[in-house]
Amino acid sequence: MPSSTILTGQVLTFARSPFAGDPAGAAQLHEAVHISDGHIAGLGTLDTLRKTAPQAKVIHHPDALITAGFVDAHMHYPQTAIIASWGKRLIDWLNTYTFPEEMRFADPAYAAEIADRYMELALANGTTTMASYCTIHPASVTAFFEAAEARGMRALAGKTCMDRNAPEGLLDTAQSAYDDSRALLQTWHGRGRLDYIITPRFSPTSTPEQLDALGSLWAEHPDCLMQTHLSEQLDEIAWVRSLYPQARDYLDTYEAHGLLGARGLYGHAIHLEPREIDRLREAGGALVHCPTSNTFIGSGLFDMAARKADGLRVGLATDTGGGSSFSMLRTMAAAYEIGQLSGTALHPAQLLWLATAGSAETLYLGDKIGNLAPGMEADLVVLDLTSTPAIAQRHARADDIWEAVFPTIMMGDDRAIREVWVHGSRIATSPRS
Ligand code: GUN
Ligand code: ZN
């Protein structure tokens, strides 16, 4: 593949957040995008781009939508093989399916196999960056980063820390969680396109001493992200209350141990108290909406419109394997449906922004990925807007770009992913490509 390529189609970029004012007005469409040396070199008409890069190879995608690659802001790669496991709610689901599977990651070869499998599934679905939980095993982190690095991907992950309420084989300690996380951080954070995330799983599986230790590590590395879970299910919240009787609420279990901050990512965050919302806004922490997981595990309805009106930062994520899909298209569809159940029809521009620029901003990567602008890294996806007969016949009735793209958001899957570009190179994703 030449290092200078022009793609033509309907190239979608965002000038601002579609939650700030008219959603459609936030987006711009261009005829072509020029990719050079791994970065976006320009946007515009084919004629103008050709003048600046006469040697560039031109690839035409007449009816396709070309966007930044999808950014999955919260997922668990070790749960790849247990996605769609039946019949349990959060705590039983963790004990029945998740913890036994995560025990298998004591074997580095198994971790490497699943990391490769997961990366292929993510890329086939147009996801070019993800923030992943690993398991308690340091080798599971190595496996993830090696799989991402081999593909040139921008990716983030951390060792999941747990020192209570999990099987013996899945427990670390406050000290080993600190030591292992620190060593992994020093190896991987900022290496190429990779970043380390400090990762206490959630308050029920950490002692206050472990939360303290990870809070200290974060204070020593303030440029790192920190990810955890918050207020996902009512039973979980009651359990947290009994484990932390001093805490004012669930968020306070993190706040009291140095784990509330602007670079904090709080997954799910469905059932928040007014104080928690105020503190998250003041601290600048980001919520991560995991809609297919919230319906699949029966957690509840995240109120996107209310949280955006509260002034909170929000990203979008699959949460595989609690989530039921690897696809950010299916995730956007679920976000739309949950929005409807909460009284707000999210605009297609808002859904696409959440899956790209919005999630990238929660990861503090909004200047590098999640949008297409000169100088940004060239992670792109080419979406076929007529990928199935059902989608094609609805697309044929579309009067504007949003009607043209919405059937793919609601009904599309990996069949809609025509091409994926990572750091300026087109990658093979499946036999179809
Ligand atoms: N809360 C703590 N761990 C997990 C997990 O692995 N998945 C989900 N959905 N929620 C969690
Ligand atoms: Zn999760």
Tab-separated table of C-alpha atoms and ligand atoms in Angstrom:
chain	number	residue	atom	x	y	z
A	1	MET	CA	0.000	0.000	0.000
A	2	PRO	CA	1.494	3.383	-0.966
A	3	SER	CA	2.047	5.730	1.939
A	4	SER	CA	-0.010	8.404	0.174
A	5	THR	CA	-3.642	7.578	-0.598
A	6	ILE	CA	-6.792	9.559	-1.304
A	7	LEU	CA	-10.118	7.961	-0.378
A	8	THR	CA	-13.269	9.397	-1.896
A	9	GLY	CA	-16.789	8.941	-0.567
A	10	GLN	CA	-18.793	10.790	2.052
A	11	VAL	CA	-16.094	11.727	4.519
A	12	LEU	CA	-17.617	12.647	7.898
A	13	THR	CA	-15.861	14.966	10.331
A	14	PHE	CA	-17.000	16.836	13.440
A	15	ALA	CA	-16.335	20.533	14.040
A	16	ARG	CA	-17.756	20.346	17.577
A	17	SER	CA	-19.779	18.099	19.852
A	18	PRO	CA	-23.270	17.396	18.470
A	19	PHE	CA	-24.525	17.645	22.057
A	20	ALA	CA	-23.656	21.370	22.044
A	21	GLY	CA	-26.330	22.848	19.790
A	22	ASP	CA	-27.927	21.521	16.620
A	23	PRO	CA	-26.602	17.935	16.217
A	24	ALA	CA	-26.513	17.907	12.429
A	25	GLY	CA	-24.677	21.252	12.365
A	26	ALA	CA	-21.746	19.705	14.235
A	27	ALA	CA	-20.867	17.439	11.308
A	28	GLN	CA	-19.273	18.211	7.977
A	29	LEU	CA	-19.095	16.095	4.827
A	30	HIS	CA	-16.144	16.174	2.453
A	31	GLU	CA	-15.652	14.476	-0.884
A	32	ALA	CA	-12.221	13.074	-0.101
A	33	VAL	CA	-9.552	12.514	2.533
A	34	HIS	CA	-5.804	12.352	1.905
A	35	ILE	CA	-3.790	9.915	4.038
A	36	SER	CA	-0.027	10.237	4.114
A	37	ASP	CA	2.619	8.675	6.354
A	38	GLY	CA	0.101	7.401	8.854
A	39	HIS	CA	-1.688	10.716	9.280
A	40	ILE	CA	-4.510	12.724	7.769
A	41	ALA	CA	-2.879	15.125	5.319
A	42	GLY	CA	-5.989	16.926	4.095
A	43	LEU	CA	-9.727	16.978	3.469
A	44	GLY	CA	-11.614	18.502	0.568
A	45	THR	CA	-12.519	17.790	-3.019
A	46	LEU	CA	-10.672	15.192	-5.031
A	47	ASP	CA	-9.418	17.928	-7.361
A	48	THR	CA	-7.849	20.035	-4.626
A	49	LEU	CA	-6.284	17.069	-2.841
A	50	ARG	CA	-4.902	15.753	-6.116
A	51	LYS	CA	-3.175	19.071	-6.758
A	52	THR	CA	-1.276	18.795	-3.498
A	53	ALA	CA	-0.579	15.066	-3.908
A	54	PRO	CA	-0.493	14.178	-7.609
A	55	GLN	CA	1.296	10.899	-6.881
A	56	ALA	CA	-1.290	9.653	-4.369
A	57	LYS	CA	-3.226	6.503	-5.142
A	58	VAL	CA	-6.980	7.208	-5.363
A	59	ILE	CA	-9.550	4.720	-4.070
A	60	HIS	CA	-13.206	5.487	-4.777
A	61	HIS	CA	-16.015	4.556	-2.398
A	62	PRO	CA	-18.857	6.469	-4.064
A	63	ASP	CA	-21.716	5.782	-1.630
A	64	ALA	CA	-19.800	4.815	1.453
A	65	LEU	CA	-19.473	6.803	4.669
A	66	ILE	CA	-15.846	7.326	5.685
A	67	THR	CA	-15.329	8.156	9.359
A	68	ALA	CA	-12.703	7.927	12.031
A	69	GLY	CA	-12.298	4.357	13.313
A	70	PHE	CA	-14.516	3.454	16.226
A	71	VAL	CA	-13.237	3.904	19.779
A	72	ASP	CA	-14.506	1.443	22.387
A	73	ALA	CA	-14.003	3.165	25.736
A	74	HIS	CA	-14.591	0.168	28.048
A	75	MET	CA	-14.264	-3.517	27.348
A	76	HIS	CA	-12.773	-6.714	28.762
A	77	TYR	CA	-10.767	-8.628	26.159
A	78	PRO	CA	-10.445	-11.680	28.476
A	79	GLN	CA	-14.225	-12.128	28.269
A	80	THR	CA	-14.153	-12.637	24.486
A	81	ALA	CA	-14.854	-16.371	24.670
A	82	ILE	CA	-17.727	-16.067	27.165
A	83	ILE	CA	-19.702	-13.343	25.389
A	84	ALA	CA	-23.441	-14.119	25.346
A	85	SER	CA	-23.485	-16.327	28.450
A	86	TRP	CA	-27.061	-16.963	29.541
A	87	GLY	CA	-29.244	-16.174	32.440
A	88	LYS	CA	-27.331	-14.275	35.148
A	89	ARG	CA	-27.266	-10.807	36.616
A	90	LEU	CA	-24.070	-8.974	37.465
A	91	ILE	CA	-22.690	-10.659	40.601
A	92	ASP	CA	-23.825	-14.170	39.571
A	93	TRP	CA	-22.599	-13.540	36.043
A	94	LEU	CA	-19.154	-12.613	37.371
A	95	ASN	CA	-18.978	-15.677	39.631
A	96	THR	CA	-20.457	-18.164	37.162
A	97	TYR	CA	-18.882	-17.188	33.871
A	98	THR	CA	-16.340	-14.395	34.184
A	99	PHE	CA	-14.074	-15.381	37.049
A	100	PRO	CA	-13.604	-19.012	35.868
A	101	GLU	CA	-12.710	-17.739	32.389
A	102	GLU	CA	-10.335	-15.093	33.763
A	103	MET	CA	-8.538	-17.854	35.759
A	104	ARG	CA	-7.479	-19.348	32.438
A	105	PHE	CA	-5.320	-16.282	31.791
A	106	ALA	CA	-2.777	-17.632	34.237
A	107	ASP	CA	-1.549	-19.362	31.074
A	108	PRO	CA	0.273	-16.743	28.943
A	109	ALA	CA	-0.307	-18.790	25.771
A	110	TYR	CA	-4.053	-18.699	26.347
A	111	ALA	CA	-3.899	-14.948	26.964
A	112	ALA	CA	-2.026	-14.456	23.693
A	113	GLU	CA	-4.534	-16.583	21.779
A	114	ILE	CA	-7.520	-14.622	23.092
A	115	ALA	CA	-5.804	-11.253	22.640
A	116	ASP	CA	-5.229	-12.072	18.964
A	117	ARG	CA	-8.766	-13.357	18.544
A	118	TYR	CA	-10.190	-10.250	20.183
A	119	MET	CA	-8.134	-7.837	18.049
A	120	GLU	CA	-9.310	-9.534	14.865
A	121	LEU	CA	-12.944	-9.317	15.985
A	122	ALA	CA	-12.582	-5.660	16.984
A	123	LEU	CA	-10.950	-4.656	13.712
A	124	ALA	CA	-13.500	-6.606	11.658
A	125	ASN	CA	-16.098	-4.438	13.388
A	126	GLY	CA	-14.278	-1.190	12.606
A	127	THR	CA	-12.961	-0.636	16.139
A	128	THR	CA	-9.427	0.716	15.896
A	129	THR	CA	-8.887	1.761	19.535
A	130	MET	CA	-10.126	0.263	22.774
A	131	ALA	CA	-9.637	0.692	26.518
A	132	SER	CA	-9.506	-2.824	27.899
A	133	TYR	CA	-9.473	-4.474	31.271
A	134	CYS	CA	-7.101	-7.435	31.416
A	135	THR	CA	-7.011	-10.006	34.261
A	136	ILE	CA	-4.994	-9.947	37.465
A	137	HIS	CA	-2.147	-11.699	35.624
A	138	PRO	CA	0.571	-9.345	34.360
A	139	ALA	CA	1.051	-11.637	31.334
A	140	SER	CA	-2.522	-10.875	30.258
A	141	VAL	CA	-1.506	-7.222	29.911
A	142	THR	CA	1.588	-8.141	27.940
A	143	ALA	CA	-0.540	-10.296	25.605
A	144	PHE	CA	-2.964	-7.447	24.964
A	145	PHE	CA	-0.292	-4.846	24.239
A	146	GLU	CA	1.711	-7.213	22.035
A	147	ALA	CA	-1.409	-7.991	19.962
A	148	ALA	CA	-2.162	-4.265	19.549
A	149	GLU	CA	1.455	-3.346	18.809
A	150	ALA	CA	1.760	-6.062	16.152
A	151	ARG	CA	-1.152	-4.413	14.326
A	152	GLY	CA	0.062	-0.844	14.815
A	153	MET	CA	-3.026	0.040	16.821
A	154	ARG	CA	-3.549	2.803	19.358
A	155	ALA	CA	-4.754	0.859	22.396
A	156	LEU	CA	-5.041	1.183	26.168
A	157	ALA	CA	-5.309	-1.385	28.941
A	158	GLY	CA	-4.450	-2.237	32.495
A	159	LYS	CA	-4.023	-5.109	34.902
A	160	THR	CA	-7.339	-5.683	36.703
A	161	CYS	CA	-6.707	-5.522	40.441
A	162	MET	CA	-8.735	-7.576	42.980
A	163	ASP	CA	-7.776	-8.591	46.503
A	164	ARG	CA	-11.090	-9.875	47.871
A	165	ASN	CA	-14.449	-11.411	46.902
A	166	ALA	CA	-13.066	-13.400	43.986
A	167	PRO	CA	-11.685	-16.954	43.734
A	168	GLU	CA	-8.283	-17.596	45.329
A	169	GLY	CA	-6.539	-17.872	41.956
A	170	LEU	CA	-7.757	-14.419	40.937
A	171	LEU	CA	-6.540	-12.447	43.925
A	172	ASP	CA	-3.542	-10.173	44.230
A	173	THR	CA	-2.782	-7.997	47.258
A	174	ALA	CA	-2.637	-4.265	47.828
A	175	GLN	CA	1.150	-4.393	47.521
A	176	SER	CA	1.381	-6.739	44.521
A	177	ALA	CA	-1.348	-4.794	42.703
A	178	TYR	CA	0.708	-1.639	43.196
A	179	ASP	CA	4.016	-3.290	42.249
A	180	ASP	CA	2.707	-5.165	39.197
A	181	SER	CA	0.683	-2.206	37.924
A	182	ARG	CA	3.691	0.080	38.337
A	183	ALA	CA	6.026	-2.264	36.490
A	184	LEU	CA	3.532	-2.696	33.631
A	185	LEU	CA	2.950	1.043	33.485
A	186	GLN	CA	6.678	1.663	33.225
A	187	THR	CA	6.965	-0.851	30.394
A	188	TRP	CA	3.922	0.074	28.309
A	189	HIS	CA	2.710	3.584	29.084
A	190	GLY	CA	3.523	5.837	26.141
A	191	ARG	CA	5.322	3.094	24.220
A	192	GLY	CA	4.437	3.817	20.573
A	193	ARG	CA	0.659	4.057	20.361
A	194	LEU	CA	0.016	2.281	23.677
A	195	ASP	CA	-1.037	3.647	27.065
A	196	TYR	CA	-1.422	2.021	30.450
A	197	ILE	CA	-4.604	2.473	32.541
A	198	ILE	CA	-4.604	1.934	36.318
A	199	THR	CA	-7.436	-0.572	36.826
A	200	PRO	CA	-9.098	-1.422	40.147
A	201	ARG	CA	-11.969	-3.702	38.998
A	202	PHE	CA	-14.589	-2.210	41.362
A	203	SER	CA	-14.986	-1.478	45.062
A	204	PRO	CA	-16.438	-4.904	46.019
A	205	THR	CA	-13.310	-6.746	44.861
A	206	SER	CA	-10.775	-4.379	46.423
A	207	THR	CA	-9.993	-3.742	50.074
A	208	PRO	CA	-9.699	-0.097	51.104
A	209	GLU	CA	-5.933	-0.771	51.354
A	210	GLN	CA	-5.805	-1.801	47.692
A	211	LEU	CA	-7.821	1.238	46.592
A	212	ASP	CA	-5.396	3.389	48.605
A	213	ALA	CA	-2.376	1.778	46.962
A	214	LEU	CA	-3.790	2.341	43.479
A	215	GLY	CA	-4.783	5.889	44.404
A	216	SER	CA	-1.137	6.493	45.361
A	217	LEU	CA	0.079	5.011	42.083
A	218	TRP	CA	-2.272	7.320	40.180
A	219	ALA	CA	-1.014	10.324	42.163
A	220	GLU	CA	2.547	9.358	41.191
A	221	HIS	CA	1.515	9.036	37.496
A	222	PRO	CA	-1.134	11.719	37.007
A	223	ASP	CA	-0.942	11.542	33.205
A	224	CYS	CA	-2.313	7.976	33.364
A	225	LEU	CA	-5.973	7.157	33.031
A	226	MET	CA	-7.743	5.181	35.765
A	227	GLN	CA	-10.713	2.934	34.937
A	228	THR	CA	-13.247	1.193	37.144
A	229	HIS	CA	-16.955	0.339	37.462
A	230	LEU	CA	-19.567	2.493	39.206
A	231	SER	CA	-23.237	1.990	40.135
A	232	GLU	CA	-24.094	-0.645	37.542
A	233	GLN	CA	-26.772	-2.687	39.393
A	234	LEU	CA	-28.882	-2.023	42.485
A	235	ASP	CA	-27.723	-5.240	44.216
A	236	GLU	CA	-24.124	-4.213	43.608
A	237	ILE	CA	-24.746	-0.763	45.111
A	238	ALA	CA	-26.297	-2.338	48.238
A	239	TRP	CA	-23.260	-4.625	48.524
A	240	VAL	CA	-20.890	-1.660	48.256
A	241	ARG	CA	-22.843	0.096	51.001
A	242	SER	CA	-22.398	-2.899	53.314
A	243	LEU	CA	-18.679	-3.251	52.500
A	244	TYR	CA	-17.954	0.477	52.954
A	245	PRO	CA	-20.291	1.621	55.753
A	246	GLN	CA	-18.423	4.943	56.105
A	247	ALA	CA	-18.875	5.933	52.465
A	248	ARG	CA	-21.483	8.540	51.553
A	249	ASP	CA	-22.248	6.704	48.306
A	250	TYR	CA	-20.558	4.399	45.764
A	251	LEU	CA	-18.418	7.158	44.219
A	252	ASP	CA	-17.168	8.055	47.695
A	253	THR	CA	-15.484	4.625	47.953
A	254	TYR	CA	-13.225	5.809	45.122
A	255	GLU	CA	-13.029	9.452	46.164
A	256	ALA	CA	-11.874	8.547	49.680
A	257	HIS	CA	-8.917	6.616	48.234
A	258	GLY	CA	-7.650	9.059	45.619
A	259	LEU	CA	-9.522	7.433	42.739
A	260	LEU	CA	-11.707	10.338	41.618
A	261	GLY	CA	-10.185	12.611	39.012
A	262	ALA	CA	-10.412	14.100	35.539
A	263	ARG	CA	-8.607	11.130	34.032
A	264	GLY	CA	-10.973	8.684	35.711
A	265	LEU	CA	-13.251	6.502	33.586
A	266	TYR	CA	-16.334	5.257	35.414
A	267	GLY	CA	-18.057	2.412	33.559
A	268	HIS	CA	-21.861	2.102	33.519
A	269	ALA	CA	-22.704	4.768	36.174
A	270	ILE	CA	-26.416	4.155	35.720
A	271	HIS	CA	-27.877	4.689	39.185
A	272	LEU	CA	-26.155	7.870	40.372
A	273	GLU	CA	-27.070	9.996	43.386
A	274	PRO	CA	-27.177	13.811	42.965
A	275	ARG	CA	-23.964	14.147	45.030
A	276	GLU	CA	-22.172	11.703	42.759
A	277	ILE	CA	-23.201	13.646	39.672
A	278	ASP	CA	-22.001	16.913	41.226
A	279	ARG	CA	-18.661	15.440	42.277
A	280	LEU	CA	-18.077	13.809	38.886
A	281	ARG	CA	-18.712	17.145	37.186
A	282	GLU	CA	-16.456	19.055	39.580
A	283	ALA	CA	-13.677	16.493	39.245
A	284	GLY	CA	-14.131	16.157	35.467
A	285	GLY	CA	-14.334	12.347	35.504
A	286	ALA	CA	-15.901	10.620	32.495
A	287	LEU	CA	-18.786	8.155	32.437
A	288	VAL	CA	-18.768	5.297	29.972
A	289	HIS	CA	-22.137	4.150	28.622
A	290	CYS	CA	-22.285	0.400	27.904
A	291	PRO	CA	-25.779	-0.038	26.458
A	292	THR	CA	-25.733	-3.642	25.170
A	293	SER	CA	-24.314	-4.752	28.512
A	294	ASN	CA	-26.833	-2.760	30.507
A	295	THR	CA	-29.711	-4.506	28.751
A	296	PHE	CA	-28.026	-7.928	28.522
A	297	ILE	CA	-27.102	-8.156	32.227
A	298	GLY	CA	-30.296	-6.315	33.165
A	299	SER	CA	-28.569	-3.364	34.821
A	300	GLY	CA	-30.853	-0.459	33.930
A	301	LEU	CA	-31.307	2.560	31.685
A	302	PHE	CA	-28.461	5.075	31.497
A	303	ASP	CA	-29.965	8.519	30.876
A	304	MET	CA	-27.601	10.002	28.293
A	305	ALA	CA	-29.555	13.211	27.737
A	306	ALA	CA	-29.733	13.920	31.471
A	307	ARG	CA	-26.024	13.222	32.044
A	308	LYS	CA	-24.999	15.441	29.104
A	309	ALA	CA	-27.327	18.162	30.433
A	310	ASP	CA	-25.566	17.702	33.796
A	311	GLY	CA	-22.381	18.703	31.998
A	312	LEU	CA	-20.667	15.321	32.278
A	313	ARG	CA	-18.225	13.818	29.812
A	314	VAL	CA	-19.537	10.523	28.389
A	315	GLY	CA	-18.028	7.850	26.164
A	316	LEU	CA	-19.549	4.793	24.527
A	317	ALA	CA	-18.446	1.183	24.838
A	318	THR	CA	-19.280	-2.438	24.131
A	319	ASP	CA	-18.276	-3.788	27.575
A	320	THR	CA	-17.650	-7.179	25.945
A	321	GLY	CA	-18.277	-9.822	27.221
A	322	GLY	CA	-20.957	-8.363	29.567
A	323	GLY	CA	-21.994	-6.537	26.423
A	324	SER	CA	-23.522	-8.741	23.758
A	325	SER	CA	-21.591	-7.502	20.725
A	326	PHE	CA	-18.129	-6.531	19.512
A	327	SER	CA	-19.737	-4.004	17.166
A	328	MET	CA	-19.914	-0.293	17.907
A	329	LEU	CA	-22.756	-0.143	15.340
A	330	ARG	CA	-24.801	-2.540	17.483
A	331	THR	CA	-23.723	-0.468	20.499
A	332	MET	CA	-24.985	2.747	18.877
A	333	ALA	CA	-28.283	1.001	18.120
A	334	ALA	CA	-28.638	-0.032	21.763
A	335	ALA	CA	-27.783	3.501	22.887
A	336	TYR	CA	-30.516	4.812	20.609
A	337	GLU	CA	-33.065	2.338	22.009
A	338	ILE	CA	-32.153	3.130	25.612
A	339	GLY	CA	-32.403	6.824	24.753
A	340	GLN	CA	-35.917	6.243	23.445
A	341	LEU	CA	-36.879	4.402	26.644
A	342	SER	CA	-35.572	7.407	28.598
A	343	GLY	CA	-37.515	9.886	26.440
A	344	THR	CA	-34.784	11.159	24.069
A	345	ALA	CA	-34.136	10.147	20.456
A	346	LEU	CA	-30.371	10.505	20.062
A	347	HIS	CA	-29.476	11.977	16.661
A	348	PRO	CA	-27.332	9.836	14.307
A	349	ALA	CA	-24.648	12.532	14.532
A	350	GLN	CA	-24.643	12.166	18.320
A	351	LEU	CA	-24.390	8.376	18.093
A	352	LEU	CA	-21.512	8.503	15.599
A	353	TRP	CA	-19.750	11.181	17.653
A	354	LEU	CA	-20.046	9.109	20.839
A	355	ALA	CA	-18.530	6.094	19.047
A	356	THR	CA	-15.592	8.134	17.719
A	357	ALA	CA	-14.664	11.633	18.941
A	358	GLY	CA	-16.681	11.411	22.166
A	359	SER	CA	-15.013	8.218	23.313
A	360	ALA	CA	-11.615	9.502	22.178
A	361	GLU	CA	-12.119	12.624	24.313
A	362	THR	CA	-12.882	10.545	27.405
A	363	LEU	CA	-9.482	8.895	26.830
A	364	TYR	CA	-7.789	12.312	26.341
A	365	LEU	CA	-6.930	11.241	22.801
A	366	GLY	CA	-9.276	13.631	21.013
A	367	ASP	CA	-6.353	15.409	19.331
A	368	LYS	CA	-5.020	12.162	17.853
A	369	ILE	CA	-7.932	9.828	17.017
A	370	GLY	CA	-11.732	9.808	16.825
A	371	ASN	CA	-12.007	12.505	14.146
A	372	LEU	CA	-10.452	13.279	10.772
A	373	ALA	CA	-8.446	16.489	10.617
A	374	PRO	CA	-5.030	17.375	9.207
A	375	GLY	CA	-2.296	16.036	11.473
A	376	MET	CA	-4.467	13.476	13.234
A	377	GLU	CA	-3.580	9.799	13.096
A	378	ALA	CA	-5.152	7.973	10.164
A	379	ASP	CA	-7.402	5.384	11.780
A	380	LEU	CA	-10.467	5.174	9.532
A	381	VAL	CA	-13.394	2.989	8.690
A	382	VAL	CA	-15.231	2.831	5.367
A	383	LEU	CA	-18.878	1.973	5.985
A	384	ASP	CA	-21.022	0.352	3.308
A	385	LEU	CA	-24.432	1.987	3.817
A	386	THR	CA	-26.208	-0.783	1.843
A	387	SER	CA	-24.626	-3.857	3.408
A	388	THR	CA	-27.742	-6.034	3.614
A	389	PRO	CA	-30.946	-6.154	1.536
A	390	ALA	CA	-32.974	-4.838	4.468
A	391	ILE	CA	-30.630	-1.887	4.985
A	392	ALA	CA	-30.294	-1.214	1.244
A	393	GLN	CA	-34.038	-0.949	0.647
A	394	ARG	CA	-34.425	1.558	3.503
A	395	HIS	CA	-31.348	3.469	2.349
A	396	ALA	CA	-32.951	3.808	-1.082
A	397	ARG	CA	-35.658	5.980	0.496
A	398	ALA	CA	-33.225	8.282	2.306
A	399	ASP	CA	-33.526	12.009	1.673
A	400	ASP	CA	-30.370	13.143	3.446
A	401	ILE	CA	-27.137	11.784	4.909
A	402	TRP	CA	-28.657	11.116	8.331
A	403	GLU	CA	-31.488	9.066	6.872
A	404	ALA	CA	-28.904	7.311	4.719
A	405	VAL	CA	-26.712	6.368	7.667
A	406	PHE	CA	-29.350	5.626	10.329
A	407	PRO	CA	-30.433	2.208	8.906
A	408	THR	CA	-26.792	1.092	9.132
A	409	ILE	CA	-26.574	2.354	12.722
A	410	MET	CA	-29.750	0.487	13.665
A	411	MET	CA	-29.344	-2.683	11.602
A	412	GLY	CA	-25.675	-2.848	10.619
A	413	ASP	CA	-22.903	-5.116	11.835
A	414	ASP	CA	-19.506	-6.284	10.585
A	415	ARG	CA	-20.961	-6.736	7.092
A	416	ALA	CA	-21.095	-2.932	6.864
A	417	ILE	CA	-17.345	-2.581	7.466
A	418	ARG	CA	-15.880	-2.336	3.970
A	419	GLU	CA	-12.378	-1.190	4.857
A	420	VAL	CA	-10.407	-0.474	8.009
A	421	TRP	CA	-7.306	1.728	8.069
A	422	VAL	CA	-4.894	1.709	10.996
A	423	HIS	CA	-2.210	4.401	11.218
A	424	GLY	CA	-2.434	5.037	7.498
A	425	SER	CA	-2.412	1.442	6.272
A	426	ARG	CA	-5.365	-0.547	5.098
A	427	ILE	CA	-5.576	-3.773	7.044
A	428	ALA	CA	-7.182	-7.036	6.044
A	429	THR	CA	-10.088	-7.672	8.378
A	430	SER	CA	-11.966	-10.676	7.041
A	431	PRO	CA	-12.350	-12.828	3.915
A	432	ARG	CA	-14.894	-10.313	2.614
A	433	SER	CA	-12.231	-7.618	2.327
B	1	GUN	N1	-18.253	-5.006	37.404
B	1	GUN	C1	-17.105	-5.543	37.874
B	1	GUN	N2	-16.518	-6.328	36.945
B	1	GUN	C2	-17.316	-6.291	35.866
B	1	GUN	C3	-17.245	-6.899	34.576
B	1	GUN	O1	-16.329	-7.643	34.253
B	1	GUN	N3	-18.266	-6.616	33.729
B	1	GUN	C4	-19.293	-5.790	34.067
B	1	GUN	N4	-20.254	-5.544	33.163
B	1	GUN	N5	-19.384	-5.218	35.264
B	1	GUN	C5	-18.403	-5.462	36.152
B	2	ZN	ZN	-16.681	-3.599	32.526
